[in-house]
Short mmCIF file of C-alpha atoms in Angstrom, two decimals:
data_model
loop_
_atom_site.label_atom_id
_atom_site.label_comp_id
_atom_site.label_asym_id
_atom_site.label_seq_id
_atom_site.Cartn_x
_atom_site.Cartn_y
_atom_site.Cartn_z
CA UNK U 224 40.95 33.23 34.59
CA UNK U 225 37.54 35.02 33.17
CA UNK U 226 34.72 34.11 35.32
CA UNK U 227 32.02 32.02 33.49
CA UNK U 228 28.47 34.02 33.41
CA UNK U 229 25.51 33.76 31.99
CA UNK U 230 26.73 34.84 28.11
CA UNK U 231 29.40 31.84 28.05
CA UNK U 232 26.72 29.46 29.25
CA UNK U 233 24.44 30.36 26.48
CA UNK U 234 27.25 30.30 23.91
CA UNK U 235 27.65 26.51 24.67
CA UNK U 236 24.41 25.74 24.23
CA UNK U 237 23.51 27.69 21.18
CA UNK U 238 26.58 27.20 19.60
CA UNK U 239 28.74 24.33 21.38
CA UNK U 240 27.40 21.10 18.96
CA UNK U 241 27.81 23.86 15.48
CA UNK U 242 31.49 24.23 16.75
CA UNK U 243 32.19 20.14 16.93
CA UNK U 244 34.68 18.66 14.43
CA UNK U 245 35.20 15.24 14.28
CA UNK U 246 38.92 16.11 14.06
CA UNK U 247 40.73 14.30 16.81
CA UNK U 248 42.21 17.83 17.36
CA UNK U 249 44.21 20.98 15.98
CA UNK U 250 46.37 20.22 13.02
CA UNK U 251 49.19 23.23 12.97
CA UNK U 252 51.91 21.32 10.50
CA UNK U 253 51.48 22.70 6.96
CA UNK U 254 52.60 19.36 5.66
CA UNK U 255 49.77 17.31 7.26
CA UNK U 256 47.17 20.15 6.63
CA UNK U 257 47.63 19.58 2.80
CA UNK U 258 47.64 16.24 2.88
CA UNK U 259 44.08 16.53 5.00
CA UNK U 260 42.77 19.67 2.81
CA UNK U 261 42.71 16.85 0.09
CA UNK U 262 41.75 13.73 1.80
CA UNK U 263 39.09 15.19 3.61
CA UNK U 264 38.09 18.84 1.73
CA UNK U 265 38.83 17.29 -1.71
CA UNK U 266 41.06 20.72 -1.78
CA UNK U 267 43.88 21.09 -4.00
CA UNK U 268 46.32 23.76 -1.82
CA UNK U 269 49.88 25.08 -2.26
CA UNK U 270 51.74 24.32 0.61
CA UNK U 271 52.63 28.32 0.42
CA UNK U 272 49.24 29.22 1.03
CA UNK U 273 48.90 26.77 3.88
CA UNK U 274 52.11 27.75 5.53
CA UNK U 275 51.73 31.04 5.23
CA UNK U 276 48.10 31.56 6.67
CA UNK U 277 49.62 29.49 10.02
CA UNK U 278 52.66 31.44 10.10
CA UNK U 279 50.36 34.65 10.42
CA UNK U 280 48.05 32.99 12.50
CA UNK U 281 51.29 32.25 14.96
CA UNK U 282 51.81 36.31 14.67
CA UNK U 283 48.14 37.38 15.88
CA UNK U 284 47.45 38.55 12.52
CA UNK U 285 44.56 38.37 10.41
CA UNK U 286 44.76 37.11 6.88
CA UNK U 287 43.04 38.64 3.96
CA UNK U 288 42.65 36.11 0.95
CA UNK U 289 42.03 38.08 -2.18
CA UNK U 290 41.75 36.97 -5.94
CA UNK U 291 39.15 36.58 -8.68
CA UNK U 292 35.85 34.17 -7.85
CA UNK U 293 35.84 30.31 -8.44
CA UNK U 294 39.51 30.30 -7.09
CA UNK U 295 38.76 28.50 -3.68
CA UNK U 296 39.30 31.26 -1.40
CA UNK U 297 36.24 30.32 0.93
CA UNK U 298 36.49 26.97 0.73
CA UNK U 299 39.89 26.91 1.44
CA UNK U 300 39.92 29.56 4.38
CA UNK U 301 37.10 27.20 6.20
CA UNK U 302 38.77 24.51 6.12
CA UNK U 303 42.39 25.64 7.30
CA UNK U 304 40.34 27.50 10.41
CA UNK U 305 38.73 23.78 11.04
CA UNK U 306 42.27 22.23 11.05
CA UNK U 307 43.58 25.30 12.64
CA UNK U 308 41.25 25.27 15.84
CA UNK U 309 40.24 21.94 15.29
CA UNK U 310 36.75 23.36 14.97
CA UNK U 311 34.22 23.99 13.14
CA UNK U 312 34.62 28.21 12.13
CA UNK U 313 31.55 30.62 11.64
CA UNK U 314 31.44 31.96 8.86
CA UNK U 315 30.03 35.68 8.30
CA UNK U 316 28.77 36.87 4.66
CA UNK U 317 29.25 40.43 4.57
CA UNK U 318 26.60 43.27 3.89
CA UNK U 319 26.42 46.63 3.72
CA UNK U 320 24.67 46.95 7.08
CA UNK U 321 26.39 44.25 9.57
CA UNK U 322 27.34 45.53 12.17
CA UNK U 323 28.48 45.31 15.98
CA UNK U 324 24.67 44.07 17.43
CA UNK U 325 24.82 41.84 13.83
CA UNK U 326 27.95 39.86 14.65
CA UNK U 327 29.03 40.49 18.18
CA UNK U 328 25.56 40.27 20.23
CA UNK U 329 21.98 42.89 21.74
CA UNK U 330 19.76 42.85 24.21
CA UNK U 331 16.24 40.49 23.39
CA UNK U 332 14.06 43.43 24.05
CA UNK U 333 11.13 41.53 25.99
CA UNK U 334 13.78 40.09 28.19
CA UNK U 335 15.77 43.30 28.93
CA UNK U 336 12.17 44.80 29.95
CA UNK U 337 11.72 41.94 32.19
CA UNK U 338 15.75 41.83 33.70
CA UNK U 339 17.16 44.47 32.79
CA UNK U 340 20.33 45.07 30.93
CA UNK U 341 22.28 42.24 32.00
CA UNK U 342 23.30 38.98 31.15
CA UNK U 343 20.50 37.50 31.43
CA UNK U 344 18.88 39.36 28.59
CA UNK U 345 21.97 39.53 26.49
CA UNK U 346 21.53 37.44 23.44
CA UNK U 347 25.35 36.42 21.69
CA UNK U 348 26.46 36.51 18.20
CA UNK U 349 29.09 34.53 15.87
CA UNK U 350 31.88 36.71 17.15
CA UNK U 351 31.61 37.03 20.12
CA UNK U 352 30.80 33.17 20.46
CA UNK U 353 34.19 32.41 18.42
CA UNK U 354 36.25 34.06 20.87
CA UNK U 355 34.50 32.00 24.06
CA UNK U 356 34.49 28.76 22.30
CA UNK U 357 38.44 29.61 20.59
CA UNK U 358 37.32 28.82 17.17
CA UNK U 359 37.73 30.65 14.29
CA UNK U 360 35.53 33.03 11.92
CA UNK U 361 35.89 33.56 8.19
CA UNK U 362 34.44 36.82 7.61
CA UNK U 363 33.41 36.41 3.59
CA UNK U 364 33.75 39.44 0.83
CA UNK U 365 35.31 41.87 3.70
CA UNK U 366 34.45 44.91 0.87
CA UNK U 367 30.93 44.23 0.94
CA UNK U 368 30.87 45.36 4.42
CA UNK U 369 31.12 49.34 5.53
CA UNK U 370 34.51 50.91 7.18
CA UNK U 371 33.07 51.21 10.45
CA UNK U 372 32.58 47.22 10.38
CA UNK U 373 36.02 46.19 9.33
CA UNK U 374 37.94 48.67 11.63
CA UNK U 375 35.70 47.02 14.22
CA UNK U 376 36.86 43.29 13.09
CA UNK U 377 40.61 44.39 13.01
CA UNK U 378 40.61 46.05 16.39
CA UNK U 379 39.19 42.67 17.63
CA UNK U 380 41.63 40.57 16.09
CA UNK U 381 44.52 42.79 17.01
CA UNK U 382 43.61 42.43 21.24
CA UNK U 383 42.03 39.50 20.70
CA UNK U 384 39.22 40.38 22.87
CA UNK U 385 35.66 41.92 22.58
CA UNK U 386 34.13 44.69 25.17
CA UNK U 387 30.54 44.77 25.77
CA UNK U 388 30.62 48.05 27.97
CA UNK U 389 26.54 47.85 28.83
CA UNK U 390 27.37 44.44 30.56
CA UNK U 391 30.81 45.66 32.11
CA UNK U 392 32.53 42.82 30.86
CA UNK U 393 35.77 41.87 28.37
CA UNK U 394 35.91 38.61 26.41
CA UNK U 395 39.47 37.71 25.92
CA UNK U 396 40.70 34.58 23.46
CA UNK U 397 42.11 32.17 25.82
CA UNK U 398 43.54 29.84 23.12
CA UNK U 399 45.03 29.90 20.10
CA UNK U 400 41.82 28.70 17.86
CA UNK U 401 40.37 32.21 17.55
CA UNK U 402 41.38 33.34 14.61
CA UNK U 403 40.13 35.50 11.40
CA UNK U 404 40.40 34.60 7.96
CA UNK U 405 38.58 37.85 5.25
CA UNK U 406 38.06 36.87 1.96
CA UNK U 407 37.79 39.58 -0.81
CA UNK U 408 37.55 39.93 -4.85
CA UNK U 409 38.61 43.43 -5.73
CA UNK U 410 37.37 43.20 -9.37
CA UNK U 411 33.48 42.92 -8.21
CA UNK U 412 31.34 45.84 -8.62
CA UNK U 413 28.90 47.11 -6.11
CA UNK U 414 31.78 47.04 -2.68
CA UNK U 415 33.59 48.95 -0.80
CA UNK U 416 37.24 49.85 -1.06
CA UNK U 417 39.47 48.42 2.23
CA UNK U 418 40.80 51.41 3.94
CA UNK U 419 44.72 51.42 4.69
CA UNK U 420 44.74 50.98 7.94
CA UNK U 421 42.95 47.65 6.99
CA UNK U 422 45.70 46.34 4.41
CA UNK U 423 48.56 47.43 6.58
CA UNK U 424 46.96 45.67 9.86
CA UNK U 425 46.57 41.94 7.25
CA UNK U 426 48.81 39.60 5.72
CA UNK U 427 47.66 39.22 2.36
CA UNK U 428 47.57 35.75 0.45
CA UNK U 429 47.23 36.08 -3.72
CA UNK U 430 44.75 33.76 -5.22
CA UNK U 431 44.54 33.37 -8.43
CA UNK U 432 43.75 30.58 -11.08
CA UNK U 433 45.67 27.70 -10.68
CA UNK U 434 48.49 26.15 -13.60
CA UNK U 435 46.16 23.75 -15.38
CA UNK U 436 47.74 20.40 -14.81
CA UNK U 437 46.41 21.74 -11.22
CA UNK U 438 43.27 22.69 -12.57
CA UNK U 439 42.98 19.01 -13.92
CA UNK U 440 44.28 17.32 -10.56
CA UNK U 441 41.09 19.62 -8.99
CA UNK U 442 38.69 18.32 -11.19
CA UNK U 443 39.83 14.02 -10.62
CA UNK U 444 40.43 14.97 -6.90
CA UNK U 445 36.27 16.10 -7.06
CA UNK U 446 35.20 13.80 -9.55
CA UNK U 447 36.35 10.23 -8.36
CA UNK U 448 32.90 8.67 -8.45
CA UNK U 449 31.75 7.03 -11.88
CA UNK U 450 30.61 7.81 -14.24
CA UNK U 451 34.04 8.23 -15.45
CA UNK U 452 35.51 11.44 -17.18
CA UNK U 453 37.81 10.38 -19.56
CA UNK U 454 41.01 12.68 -19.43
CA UNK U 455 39.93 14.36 -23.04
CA UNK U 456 36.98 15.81 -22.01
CA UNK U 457 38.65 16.81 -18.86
CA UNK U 458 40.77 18.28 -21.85
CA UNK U 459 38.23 19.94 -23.38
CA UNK U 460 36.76 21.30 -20.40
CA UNK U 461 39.96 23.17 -19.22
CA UNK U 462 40.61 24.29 -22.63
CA UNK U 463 36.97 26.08 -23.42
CA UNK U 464 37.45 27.42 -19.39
CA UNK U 465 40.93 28.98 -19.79
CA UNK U 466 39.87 30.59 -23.56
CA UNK U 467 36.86 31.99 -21.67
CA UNK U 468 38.98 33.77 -19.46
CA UNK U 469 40.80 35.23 -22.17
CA UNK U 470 37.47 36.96 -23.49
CA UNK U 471 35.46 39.58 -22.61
CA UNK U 472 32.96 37.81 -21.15
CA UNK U 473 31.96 39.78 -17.64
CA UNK U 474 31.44 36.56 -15.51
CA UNK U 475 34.91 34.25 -16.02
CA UNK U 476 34.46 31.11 -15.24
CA UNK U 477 37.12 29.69 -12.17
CA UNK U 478 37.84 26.65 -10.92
CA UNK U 479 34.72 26.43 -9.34
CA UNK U 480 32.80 26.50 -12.82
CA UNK U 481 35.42 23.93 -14.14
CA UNK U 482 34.44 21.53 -11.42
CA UNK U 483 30.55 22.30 -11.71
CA UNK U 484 31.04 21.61 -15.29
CA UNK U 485 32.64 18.58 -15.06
CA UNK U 486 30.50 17.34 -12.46
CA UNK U 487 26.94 18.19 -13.91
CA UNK U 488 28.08 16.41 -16.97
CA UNK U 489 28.61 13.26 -14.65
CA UNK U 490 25.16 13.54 -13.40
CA UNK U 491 23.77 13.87 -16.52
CA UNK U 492 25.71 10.58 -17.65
CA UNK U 493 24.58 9.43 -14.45
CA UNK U 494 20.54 9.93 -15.66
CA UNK U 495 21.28 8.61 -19.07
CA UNK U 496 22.54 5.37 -17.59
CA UNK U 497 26.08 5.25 -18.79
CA UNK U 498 28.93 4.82 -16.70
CA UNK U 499 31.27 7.09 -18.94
CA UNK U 500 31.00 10.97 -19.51
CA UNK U 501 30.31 12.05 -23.24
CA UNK U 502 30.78 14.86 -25.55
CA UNK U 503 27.05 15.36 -25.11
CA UNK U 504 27.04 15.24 -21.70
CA UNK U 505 29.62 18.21 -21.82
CA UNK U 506 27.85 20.31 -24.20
CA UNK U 507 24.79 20.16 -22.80
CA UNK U 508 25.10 21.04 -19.17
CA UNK U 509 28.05 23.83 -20.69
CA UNK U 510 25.52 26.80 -21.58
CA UNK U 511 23.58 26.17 -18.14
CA UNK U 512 27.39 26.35 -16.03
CA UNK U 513 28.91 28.79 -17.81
CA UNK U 514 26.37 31.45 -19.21
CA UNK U 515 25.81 34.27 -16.07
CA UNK U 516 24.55 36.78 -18.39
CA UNK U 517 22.50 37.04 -21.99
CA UNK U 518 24.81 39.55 -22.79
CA UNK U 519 27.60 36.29 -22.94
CA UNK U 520 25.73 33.91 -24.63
CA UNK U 521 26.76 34.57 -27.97
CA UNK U 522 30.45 35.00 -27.31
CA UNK U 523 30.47 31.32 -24.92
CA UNK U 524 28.39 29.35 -27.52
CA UNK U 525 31.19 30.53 -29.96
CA UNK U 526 34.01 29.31 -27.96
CA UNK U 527 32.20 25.96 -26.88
CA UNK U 528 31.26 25.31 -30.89
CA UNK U 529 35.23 25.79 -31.68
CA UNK U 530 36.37 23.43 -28.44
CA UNK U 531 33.62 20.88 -29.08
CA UNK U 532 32.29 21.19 -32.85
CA UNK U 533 29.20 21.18 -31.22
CA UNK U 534 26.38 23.89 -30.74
CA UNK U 535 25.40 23.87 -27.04
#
C-alpha cells in the first residue's frame, strides 16, 4: 500500500470537497447510466456510446470522443466519468503550452527556498490529484495541446501511475475511478494533428449530429419549464438548424445551438409575460444564437426568412 505523505494530504484538502458527488456511489451498468445521464444531466445518450466508453474503461484504455461542436461530447464525457467514479472529474482545456508542471504539479518557489525540494514545497495539479483521489479527468480538445503533452497523458493512462523523480516517489491508481476521457473536433482550424501512436493507444467513439426526432427529444428533455414550446416551433427550429448545416456557413450550428435557441426564445417569452413561446420569440433571439461570423449573416437571415417568413 503507497505510504500517505505530504502531497496526498494536500490533495484532500485542495481538492477533496471539488471531487464530492452527491451520487450514493459508482454507477458501472450502461442501462442505469442512461437512464441517470437524462434524469439528472438532462442528456440524451445512445446506450452504444455509454457502453462502449465503460467497456474501454474496464480495458485500461483511454477514450477519445471526436465529432463536430454542439454534439455533446463534453458534456457527455463529464458526466459518464461522474457516474463512472462516482465523482466529480477535472476537467483540463487544452493549450498549446500545458504541460507536465501545468497539469501534473512544481515546486512553490518561496517554499522550495525555505524546504527544499521536497514534499513539503511540492504544490499538486489536476492529474496528479485524479489519480490520488481515483477520479477521473476529461482532458478537452486533445489537438489543441502539443505532442509532447499527449504522449505524456497516454503514457499515464497506459501504467496508470505518475513519477515525480525530484520527490523520488510513484503515484499509482489504486481504484478503478481514474480514468481519461479526450475530446477532439478534427474539422477546427488552428490544432494540432494526433500523432499515431495516440490513435492506436485510444478507443475512439464517433459523435456526430443526432437523427432529429432525437434532436427534438434533446430540446423537451432541456426545455421542460414553461413557457411552453409548442412542438411547431420546435419544428421550425430543427428545420432552419439542419438546412444550416447543409450550407456553407463556417460555424454550423449543433445541438447545442438548437437547445440555446430554443431556450433563449423561452426566456424571452418569459420577459414578455406569456407562458407560451412565439414565432417572435424565435426569430428574434435566432440571429443572436446562430450568427458566429458577419461573413454568415446574409446566408442565415436567408434561411430563417424561408423557415419563418420572417426577417430576423
Amino acid at each position: 500500500m503507497q505510504e500517505t505523505g505530504a502531497v496526498e494530504r494536500l490533495v484532500h484538502e485542495i481538492y477533496g470537497e471539488a471531487v464530492k458527488s452527491d451520487l450514493p456511489g459508482p454507477v458501472r451498468d450502461p442501462a442505469r447510466a442512461v437512464e441517470l445521464l437524462e434524469e439528472r444531466y438532462k442528456l440524451v445518450v445512445d446506450k452504444r456510446i455509454v457502453a462502449v466508453t465503460f467497456a474501454a474503461f474496464m480495458a485500461a484504455r483511454p477514450v477519445l470522443f471526436e465529432g463536430p461542436p454542439g454534439t455533446g461530447k463534453t458534456e457527455i464525457g463529464e458526466a459518464l466519468l461522474e457516474l463512472w467514479s462516482g465523482k466529480k472529474p477535472f476537467i483540463l482545456p487544452c493549450s498549446e503550452n500545458y504541460d507536465e508542471y501545468k497539469v501534473i504539479g512544481d515546486f512553490h518557489p518561496i517554499m522550495a527556498l525555505r524546504k527544499g525540494f521536497n514534499e513539503e514545497s511540492f504544490i499538486p495539479r489536476p492529474l496528479l490529484a485524479a489519480i490520488i483521489l481515483d477520479t477521473g479527468v476529461l482532458v478537452d480538445e486533445i489537438r489543441r495541446s502539443n505532442e509532447d503533452f499527449q504522449n505524456l497523458l497516454l503514457d499515464i493512462s497506459d501504467k496508470r501511475r505518475i513519477i515525480v523523480p525530484e520527490l523520488k516517489r510513484m503515484f499509482k491508481a489504486t481504484g478503478y475511478g481514474f480514468q481519461i476521457i479526450f475530446t477532439s473536433n478534427p474539422e477546427d482550424i488552428a490544432q494540432n494533428e494526433l500523432s499515431d501512436a495516440f490513435l492506436r493507444r485510444v478507443v475512439r467513439v464517433d459523435f456526430n449530429y443526432p437523427p432529429r426526432e432525437v434532436e427534438a427529444r434533446i430540446i423537451r428533455v432541456r426545455t421542460r419549464s414553461k413557457p411552453r414550446i409548442p412542438s411547431t416551433i420546435t419544428s421550425m427550429i430543427l428545420d432552419t438548424i439542419n438546412a444550416l448545416r447543409k450550407t456553407g456557413v463556417q460555424h454550423k450550428p449543433g445541438t447545442a445551438e438548437a437547445v440555446l435557441w430554443a431556450r433563449m426564445a423561452q426566456e424571452l417569452a418569459r420577459l414578455r409575460g406569456s407562458d407560451i413561446v412565439s414565432v417572435n420569440d424565435v426569430v428574434e433571439t435566432s440571429m443572436p444564437v446562430l450568427a458566429k461570423r458577419v461573413e454568415d449573416e446574409a446566408e442565415i437571415r436567408e434561411v430563417i426568412m424561408r423557415n419563418f417568413g420572417v426577417e430576423p
